[in-house]
CSV table of C-alpha atoms in Angstrom, one decimal:
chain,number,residue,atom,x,y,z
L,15,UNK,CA,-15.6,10.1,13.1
L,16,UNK,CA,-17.5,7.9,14.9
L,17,UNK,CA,-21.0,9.4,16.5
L,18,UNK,CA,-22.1,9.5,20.2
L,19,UNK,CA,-25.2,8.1,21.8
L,20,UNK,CA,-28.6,9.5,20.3
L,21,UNK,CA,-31.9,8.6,21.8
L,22,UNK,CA,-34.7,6.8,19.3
L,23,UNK,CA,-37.6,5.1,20.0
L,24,UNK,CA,-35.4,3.3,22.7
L,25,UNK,CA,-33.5,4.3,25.3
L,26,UNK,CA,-29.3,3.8,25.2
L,27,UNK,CA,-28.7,0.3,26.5
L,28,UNK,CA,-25.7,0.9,28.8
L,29,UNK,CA,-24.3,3.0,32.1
L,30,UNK,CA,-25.4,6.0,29.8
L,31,UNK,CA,-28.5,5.4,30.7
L,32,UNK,CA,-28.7,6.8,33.6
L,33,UNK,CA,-27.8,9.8,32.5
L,34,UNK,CA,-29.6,12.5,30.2
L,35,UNK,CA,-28.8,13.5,27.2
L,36,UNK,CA,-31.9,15.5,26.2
L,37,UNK,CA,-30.6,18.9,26.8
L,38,UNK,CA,-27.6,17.8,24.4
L,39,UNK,CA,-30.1,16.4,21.5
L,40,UNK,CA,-32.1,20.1,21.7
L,41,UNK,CA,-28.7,22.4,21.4
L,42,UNK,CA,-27.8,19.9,18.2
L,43,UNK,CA,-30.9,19.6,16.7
L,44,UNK,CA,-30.6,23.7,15.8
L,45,UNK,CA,-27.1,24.3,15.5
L,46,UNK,CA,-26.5,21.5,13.2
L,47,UNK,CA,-28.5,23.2,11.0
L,48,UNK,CA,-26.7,26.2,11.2
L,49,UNK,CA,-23.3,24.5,10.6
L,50,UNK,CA,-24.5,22.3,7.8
L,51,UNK,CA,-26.0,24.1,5.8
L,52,UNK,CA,-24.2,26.8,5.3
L,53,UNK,CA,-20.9,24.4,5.0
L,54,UNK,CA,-23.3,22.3,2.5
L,55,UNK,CA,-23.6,24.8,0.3
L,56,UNK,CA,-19.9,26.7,0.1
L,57,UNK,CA,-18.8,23.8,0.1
L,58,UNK,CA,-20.5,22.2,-3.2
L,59,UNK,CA,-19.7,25.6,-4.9
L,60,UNK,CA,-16.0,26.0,-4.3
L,61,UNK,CA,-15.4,22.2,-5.2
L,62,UNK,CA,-17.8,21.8,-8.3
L,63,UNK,CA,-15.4,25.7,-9.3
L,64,UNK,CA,-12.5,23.5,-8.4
L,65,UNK,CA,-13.2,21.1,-10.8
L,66,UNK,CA,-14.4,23.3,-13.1
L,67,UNK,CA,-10.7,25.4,-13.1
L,68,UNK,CA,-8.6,22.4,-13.1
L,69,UNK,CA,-10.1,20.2,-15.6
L,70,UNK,CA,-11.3,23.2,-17.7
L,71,UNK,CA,-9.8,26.3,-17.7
L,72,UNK,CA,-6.0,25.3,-17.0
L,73,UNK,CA,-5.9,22.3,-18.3
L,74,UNK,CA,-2.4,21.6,-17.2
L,75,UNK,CA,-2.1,18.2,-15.6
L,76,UNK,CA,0.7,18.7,-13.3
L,77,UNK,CA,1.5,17.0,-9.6
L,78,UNK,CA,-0.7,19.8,-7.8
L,79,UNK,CA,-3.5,19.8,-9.9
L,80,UNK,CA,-3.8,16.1,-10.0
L,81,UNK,CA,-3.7,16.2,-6.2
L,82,UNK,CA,-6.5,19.1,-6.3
L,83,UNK,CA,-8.5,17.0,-7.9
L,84,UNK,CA,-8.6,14.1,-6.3
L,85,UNK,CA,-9.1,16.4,-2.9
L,86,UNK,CA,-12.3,18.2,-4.6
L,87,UNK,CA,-13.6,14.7,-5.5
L,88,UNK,CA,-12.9,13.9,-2.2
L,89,UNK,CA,-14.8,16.7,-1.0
L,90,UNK,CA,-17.7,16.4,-2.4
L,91,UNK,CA,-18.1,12.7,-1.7
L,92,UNK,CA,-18.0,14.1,2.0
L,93,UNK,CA,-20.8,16.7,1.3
L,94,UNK,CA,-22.5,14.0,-0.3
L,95,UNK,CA,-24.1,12.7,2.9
L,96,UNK,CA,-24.7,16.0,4.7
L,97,UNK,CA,-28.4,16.1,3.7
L,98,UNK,CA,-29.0,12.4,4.9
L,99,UNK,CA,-26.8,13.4,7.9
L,100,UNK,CA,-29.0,16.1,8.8
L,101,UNK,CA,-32.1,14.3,8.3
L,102,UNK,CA,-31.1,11.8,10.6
L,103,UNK,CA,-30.4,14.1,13.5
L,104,UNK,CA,-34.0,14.9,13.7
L,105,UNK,CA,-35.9,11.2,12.6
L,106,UNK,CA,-35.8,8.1,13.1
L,107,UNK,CA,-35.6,5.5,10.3
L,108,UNK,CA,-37.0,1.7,9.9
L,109,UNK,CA,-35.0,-0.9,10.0
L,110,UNK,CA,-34.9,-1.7,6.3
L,111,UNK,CA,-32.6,1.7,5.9
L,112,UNK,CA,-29.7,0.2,7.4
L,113,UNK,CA,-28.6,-0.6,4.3
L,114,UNK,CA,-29.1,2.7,3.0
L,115,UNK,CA,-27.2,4.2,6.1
L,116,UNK,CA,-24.2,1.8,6.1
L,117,UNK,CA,-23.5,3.0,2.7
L,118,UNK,CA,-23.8,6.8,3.2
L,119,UNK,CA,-21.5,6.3,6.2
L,120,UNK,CA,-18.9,4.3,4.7
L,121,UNK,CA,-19.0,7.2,2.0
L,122,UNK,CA,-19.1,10.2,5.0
L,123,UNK,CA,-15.7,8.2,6.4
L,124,UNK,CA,-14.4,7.8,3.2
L,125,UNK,CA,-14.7,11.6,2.3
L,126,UNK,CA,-12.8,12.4,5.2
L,127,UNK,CA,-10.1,9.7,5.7
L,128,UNK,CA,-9.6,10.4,2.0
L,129,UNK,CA,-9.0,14.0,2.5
L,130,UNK,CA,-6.6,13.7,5.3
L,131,UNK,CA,-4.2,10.7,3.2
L,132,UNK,CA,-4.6,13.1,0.2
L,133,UNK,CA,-3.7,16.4,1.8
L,134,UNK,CA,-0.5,14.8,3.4
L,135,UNK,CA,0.5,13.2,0.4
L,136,UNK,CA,0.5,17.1,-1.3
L,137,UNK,CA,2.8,17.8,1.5
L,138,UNK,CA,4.9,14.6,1.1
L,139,UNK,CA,5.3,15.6,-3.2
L,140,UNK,CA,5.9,19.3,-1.4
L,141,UNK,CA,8.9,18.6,1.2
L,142,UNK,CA,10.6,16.0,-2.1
L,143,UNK,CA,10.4,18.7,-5.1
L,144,UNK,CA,11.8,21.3,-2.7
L,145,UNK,CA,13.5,19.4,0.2
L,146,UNK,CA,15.1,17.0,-2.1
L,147,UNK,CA,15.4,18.3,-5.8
L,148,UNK,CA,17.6,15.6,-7.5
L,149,UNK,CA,15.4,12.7,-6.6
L,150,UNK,CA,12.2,14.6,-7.3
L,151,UNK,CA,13.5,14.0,-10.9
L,152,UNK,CA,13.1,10.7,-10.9
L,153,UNK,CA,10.2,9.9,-8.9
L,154,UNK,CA,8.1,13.2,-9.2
L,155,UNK,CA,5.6,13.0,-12.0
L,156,UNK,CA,2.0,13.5,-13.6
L,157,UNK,CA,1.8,10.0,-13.4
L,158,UNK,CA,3.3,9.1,-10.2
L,159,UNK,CA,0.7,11.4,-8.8
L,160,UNK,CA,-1.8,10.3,-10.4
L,161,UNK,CA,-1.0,6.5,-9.0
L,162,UNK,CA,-0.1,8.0,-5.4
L,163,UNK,CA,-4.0,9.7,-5.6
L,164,UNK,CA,-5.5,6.4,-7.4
L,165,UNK,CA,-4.0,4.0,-4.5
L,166,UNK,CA,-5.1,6.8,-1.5
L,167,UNK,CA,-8.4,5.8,-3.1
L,168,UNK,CA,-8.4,2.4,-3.4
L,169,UNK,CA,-6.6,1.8,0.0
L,170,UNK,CA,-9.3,4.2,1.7
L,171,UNK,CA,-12.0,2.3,0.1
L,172,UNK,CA,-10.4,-1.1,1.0
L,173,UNK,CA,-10.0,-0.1,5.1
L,174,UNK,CA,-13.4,1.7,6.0
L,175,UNK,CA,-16.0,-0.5,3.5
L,176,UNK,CA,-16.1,-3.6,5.4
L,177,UNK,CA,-15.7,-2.1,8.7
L,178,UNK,CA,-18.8,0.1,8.8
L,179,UNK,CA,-20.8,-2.2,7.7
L,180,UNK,CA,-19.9,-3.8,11.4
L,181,UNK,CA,-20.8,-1.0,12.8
L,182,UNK,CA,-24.6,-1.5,12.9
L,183,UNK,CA,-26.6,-4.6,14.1
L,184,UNK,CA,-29.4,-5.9,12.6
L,185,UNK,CA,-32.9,-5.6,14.0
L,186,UNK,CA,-36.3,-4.5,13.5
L,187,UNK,CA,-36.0,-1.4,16.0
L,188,UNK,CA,-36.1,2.0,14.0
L,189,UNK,CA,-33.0,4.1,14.4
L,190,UNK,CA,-31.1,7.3,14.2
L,191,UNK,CA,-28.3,7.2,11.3
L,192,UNK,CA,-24.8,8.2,12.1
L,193,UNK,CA,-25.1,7.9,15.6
L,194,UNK,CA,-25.6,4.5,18.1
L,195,UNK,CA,-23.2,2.2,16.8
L,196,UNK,CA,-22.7,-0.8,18.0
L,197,UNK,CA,-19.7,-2.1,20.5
L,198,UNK,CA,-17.6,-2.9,17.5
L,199,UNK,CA,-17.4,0.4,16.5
L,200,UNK,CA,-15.9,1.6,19.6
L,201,UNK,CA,-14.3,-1.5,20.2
L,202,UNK,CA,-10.5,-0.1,21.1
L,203,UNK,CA,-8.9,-2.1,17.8
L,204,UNK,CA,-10.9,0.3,15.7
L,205,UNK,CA,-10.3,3.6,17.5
L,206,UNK,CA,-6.8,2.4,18.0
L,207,UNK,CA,-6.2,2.3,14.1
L,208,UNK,CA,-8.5,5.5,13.8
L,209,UNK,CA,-6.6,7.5,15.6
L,210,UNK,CA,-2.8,6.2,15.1
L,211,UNK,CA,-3.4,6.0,11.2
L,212,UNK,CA,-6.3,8.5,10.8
L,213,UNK,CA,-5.3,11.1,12.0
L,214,UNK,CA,-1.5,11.0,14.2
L,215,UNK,CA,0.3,9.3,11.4
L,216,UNK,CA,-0.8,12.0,8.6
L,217,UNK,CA,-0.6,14.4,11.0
L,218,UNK,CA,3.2,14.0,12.0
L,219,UNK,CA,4.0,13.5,8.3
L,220,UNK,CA,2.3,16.5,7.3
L,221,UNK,CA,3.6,18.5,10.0
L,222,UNK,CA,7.0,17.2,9.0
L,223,UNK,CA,7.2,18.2,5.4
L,224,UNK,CA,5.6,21.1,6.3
L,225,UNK,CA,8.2,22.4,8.8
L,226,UNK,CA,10.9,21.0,6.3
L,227,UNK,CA,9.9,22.6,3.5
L,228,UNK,CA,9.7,26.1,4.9
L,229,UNK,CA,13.0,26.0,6.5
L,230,UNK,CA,14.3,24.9,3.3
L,231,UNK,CA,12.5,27.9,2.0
L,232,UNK,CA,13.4,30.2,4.4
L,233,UNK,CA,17.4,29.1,4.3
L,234,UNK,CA,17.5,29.5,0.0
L,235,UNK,CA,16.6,32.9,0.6
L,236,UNK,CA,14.1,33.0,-2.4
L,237,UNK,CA,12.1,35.6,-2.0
L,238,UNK,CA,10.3,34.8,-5.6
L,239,UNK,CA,6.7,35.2,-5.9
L,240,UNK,CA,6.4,31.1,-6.3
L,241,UNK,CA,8.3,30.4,-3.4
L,242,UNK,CA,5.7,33.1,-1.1
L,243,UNK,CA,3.0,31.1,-3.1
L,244,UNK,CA,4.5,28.1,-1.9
L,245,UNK,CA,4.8,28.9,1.8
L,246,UNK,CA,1.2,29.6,1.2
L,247,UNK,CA,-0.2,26.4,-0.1
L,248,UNK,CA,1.8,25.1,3.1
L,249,UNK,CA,0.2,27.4,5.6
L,250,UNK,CA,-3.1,26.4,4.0
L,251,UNK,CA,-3.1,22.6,4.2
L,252,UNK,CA,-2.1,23.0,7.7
L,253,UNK,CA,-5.0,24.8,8.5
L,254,UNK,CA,-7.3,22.7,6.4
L,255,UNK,CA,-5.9,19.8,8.4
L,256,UNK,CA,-5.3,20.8,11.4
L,257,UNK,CA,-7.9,22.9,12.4
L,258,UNK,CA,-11.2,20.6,11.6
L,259,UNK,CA,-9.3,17.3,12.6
L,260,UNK,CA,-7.6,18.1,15.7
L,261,UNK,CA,-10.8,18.4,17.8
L,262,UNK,CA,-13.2,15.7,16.4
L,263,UNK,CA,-10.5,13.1,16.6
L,264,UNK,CA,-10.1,14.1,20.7
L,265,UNK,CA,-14.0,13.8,20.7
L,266,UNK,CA,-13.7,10.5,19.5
L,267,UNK,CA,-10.8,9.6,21.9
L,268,UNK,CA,-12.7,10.7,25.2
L,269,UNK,CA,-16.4,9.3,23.8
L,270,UNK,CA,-14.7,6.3,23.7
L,271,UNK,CA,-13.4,6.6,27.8
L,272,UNK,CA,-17.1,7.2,27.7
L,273,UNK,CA,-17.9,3.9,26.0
L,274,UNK,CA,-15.3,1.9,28.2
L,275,UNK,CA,-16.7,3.5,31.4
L,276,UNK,CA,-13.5,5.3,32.5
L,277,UNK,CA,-15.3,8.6,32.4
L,278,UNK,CA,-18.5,7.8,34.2
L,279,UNK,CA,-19.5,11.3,35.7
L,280,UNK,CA,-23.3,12.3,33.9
L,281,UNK,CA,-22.0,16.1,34.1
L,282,UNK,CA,-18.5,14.9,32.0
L,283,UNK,CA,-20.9,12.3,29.8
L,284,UNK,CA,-23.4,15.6,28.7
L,285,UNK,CA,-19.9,17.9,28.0
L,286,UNK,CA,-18.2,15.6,26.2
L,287,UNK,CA,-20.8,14.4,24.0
L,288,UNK,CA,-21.8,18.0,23.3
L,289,UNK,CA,-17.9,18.4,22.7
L,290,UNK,CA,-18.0,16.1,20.1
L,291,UNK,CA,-21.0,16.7,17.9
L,292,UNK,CA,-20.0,20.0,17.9
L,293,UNK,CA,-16.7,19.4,16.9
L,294,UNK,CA,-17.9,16.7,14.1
L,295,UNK,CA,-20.0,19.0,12.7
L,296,UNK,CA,-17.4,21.6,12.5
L,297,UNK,CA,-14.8,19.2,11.2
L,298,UNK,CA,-16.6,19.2,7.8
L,299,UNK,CA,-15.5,22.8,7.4
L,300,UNK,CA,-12.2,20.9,5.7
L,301,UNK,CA,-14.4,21.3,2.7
L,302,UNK,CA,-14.2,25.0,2.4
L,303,UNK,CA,-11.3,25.4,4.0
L,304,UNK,CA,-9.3,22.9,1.0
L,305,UNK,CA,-10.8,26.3,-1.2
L,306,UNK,CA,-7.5,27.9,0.0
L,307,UNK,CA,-5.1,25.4,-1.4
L,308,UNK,CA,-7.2,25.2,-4.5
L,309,UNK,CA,-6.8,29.3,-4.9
L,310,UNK,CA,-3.4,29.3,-4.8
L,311,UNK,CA,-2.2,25.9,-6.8
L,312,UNK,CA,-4.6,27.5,-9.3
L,313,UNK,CA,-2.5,31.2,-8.7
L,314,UNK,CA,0.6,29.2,-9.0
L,315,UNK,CA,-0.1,27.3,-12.1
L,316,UNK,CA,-1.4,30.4,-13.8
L,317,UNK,CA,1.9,32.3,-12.8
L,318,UNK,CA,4.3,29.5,-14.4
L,319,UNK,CA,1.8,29.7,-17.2
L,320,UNK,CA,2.7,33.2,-17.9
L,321,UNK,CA,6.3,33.2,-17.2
L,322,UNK,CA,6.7,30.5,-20.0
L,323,UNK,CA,4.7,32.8,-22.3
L,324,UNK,CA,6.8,35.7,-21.3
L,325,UNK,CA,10.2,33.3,-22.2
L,326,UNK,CA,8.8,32.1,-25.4
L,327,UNK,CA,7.8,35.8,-26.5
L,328,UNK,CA,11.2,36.7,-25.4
L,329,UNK,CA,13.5,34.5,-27.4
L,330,UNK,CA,10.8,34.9,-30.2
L,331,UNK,CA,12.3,38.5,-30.0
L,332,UNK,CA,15.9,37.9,-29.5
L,333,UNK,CA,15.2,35.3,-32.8
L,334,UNK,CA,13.6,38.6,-34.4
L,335,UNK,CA,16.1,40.7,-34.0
L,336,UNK,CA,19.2,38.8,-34.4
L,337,UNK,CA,17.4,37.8,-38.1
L,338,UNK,CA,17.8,41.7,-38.8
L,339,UNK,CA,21.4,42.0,-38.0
């Protein structure tokens, strides 16, 4: 998500500067606190336990878990930054930082471009081992999701490194990290691509499988306990997508008619830049939120778990007692 206008030792350059933003900059100087840090540290606790359940105490490398993983990871790369983030809202930095800030940006965008792809490819493997059973045979596996979380990374990694690093220019002026990009970050090819395969593209996928899958769901008439299970994991990544992304991405949208002078009223400038710090900040909630999908893939797993103990003990029995007849 790309930032709005923060003042530093200079003023903004453009028609914004005519208007004030210092009213904005006192409201988000205190209430990002509030946000972050609390966000900061659920969020490092309920990934690092993540990690710790699915590489350690199940230990059962199936499609979901793989994808949990990678998610976590993702996860935490985005709560990586937060500190720095924070720190920047309230100093300036010298020059020789840009560096330094590129980076943690590019691994801020990462974190959550990388959690979107991820979360809609659990509801793509979702909507094809329910929606479509027979070919989920043949292209459903440990493997296949563990290349499917492997390429998310790589293609993530490939599309946001070397445009970030575009987004600052050099000079000898201190600065404000994560905010004040330059005109190639808001130039329209980049919000374009940010927003039509950031955030609509995973979002109509996702909100396709998801609808699909319950209505397959619904019309089986299973009312198992995995199936309920199921519907909830659904329920879950919708919320975990939906909810954070939804706003920050229509911040970024109307701070760019900001950027491009269509909206040009001061009073609309102030509201909407408010409107999307506060809605960046909150979009970072993803990382608690994903807590939900992690309880119950981890419920789930542990279920099938016991049901297979439960068939083994059984047929150990039916062995047992057909050995005594």
């Amino acid at each position: 998500m790309l930032a709005p206008e923060s003042s530093c030792v200079n003023a903004t350059v453009n028609a914004m500067v005519n208007c004030s933003f210092a009213d904005v900059d006192s409201v988000m100087k205190y209430l990002e606190l509030v946000i972050y840090v609390p966000i900061f540290v659920a969020g490092l606790i309920l990934n690092a336990v993540a990690l710790f359940v699915f590489c350690v105490v199940l230990r059962k490398w199936t499609e979901s878990t793989i994808y949990m993983t990678s998610l976590a990871l993702m996860d935490l790369l985005l709560l990586f930054p937060l500190p720095f983030k924070m720190h920047a809202t309230n100093h300036c930095w010298n020059a020789n930082l840009q560096r330094l800030c590129s980076i943690l940006e590019s691994l801020y965008f990462v974190g959550i471009y990388g959690s979107i792809y991820t979360i809609m490819c659990i509801a793509v493997d979702r909507w094809m081992a329910i929606c479509h059973p027979f070919k989920a045979k043949q292209l459903r596996s440990p493997r296949a999701a563990l290349g499917t979380c492997l390429a998310v990374w790589v293609v993530v990694l490939a599309a946001i490194l070397p445009t970030t690093y575009r987004f600052r220019e050099a000079g000898g002026e201190e600065f404000h990290c994560f905010h004040r990009f330059s005109g190639k970050g808001w130039s329209p090819k980049v919000i374009i691509c940010v927003q039509v395969f950031g955030f609509l593209l995973p979002a109509l996928v996702l909100v396709y499988c998801s609808v699909k899958t319950i209505w397959a769901l619904q019309q089986s008439g299973q009312r198992s306990a995995q199936s309920r299970a199921c519907v909830k994991i659904i329920y879950s990544s919708l919320c975990a997508f939906l909810l954070p992304f939804t706003p920050s991405h229509l911040g970024i949208l109307l701070q760019f008619l900001v950027r491009q002078e269509v909206i040009t009223d001061c009073s609309s400038m102030r509201s909407i830049s408010l409107f999307i710090q506060v809605t960046m900040c909150l979009s970072n909630i993803t990382c608690c939120l994903d807590a939900l999908c992690y309880y119950f893939i981890a419920h789930e797993v542990r279920s099938s778990r016991n049901s297979f103990r439960l068939s083994r003990m059984s047929q150990r029995r039916a062995t047992f007692s057909t050995s005594e007849v």
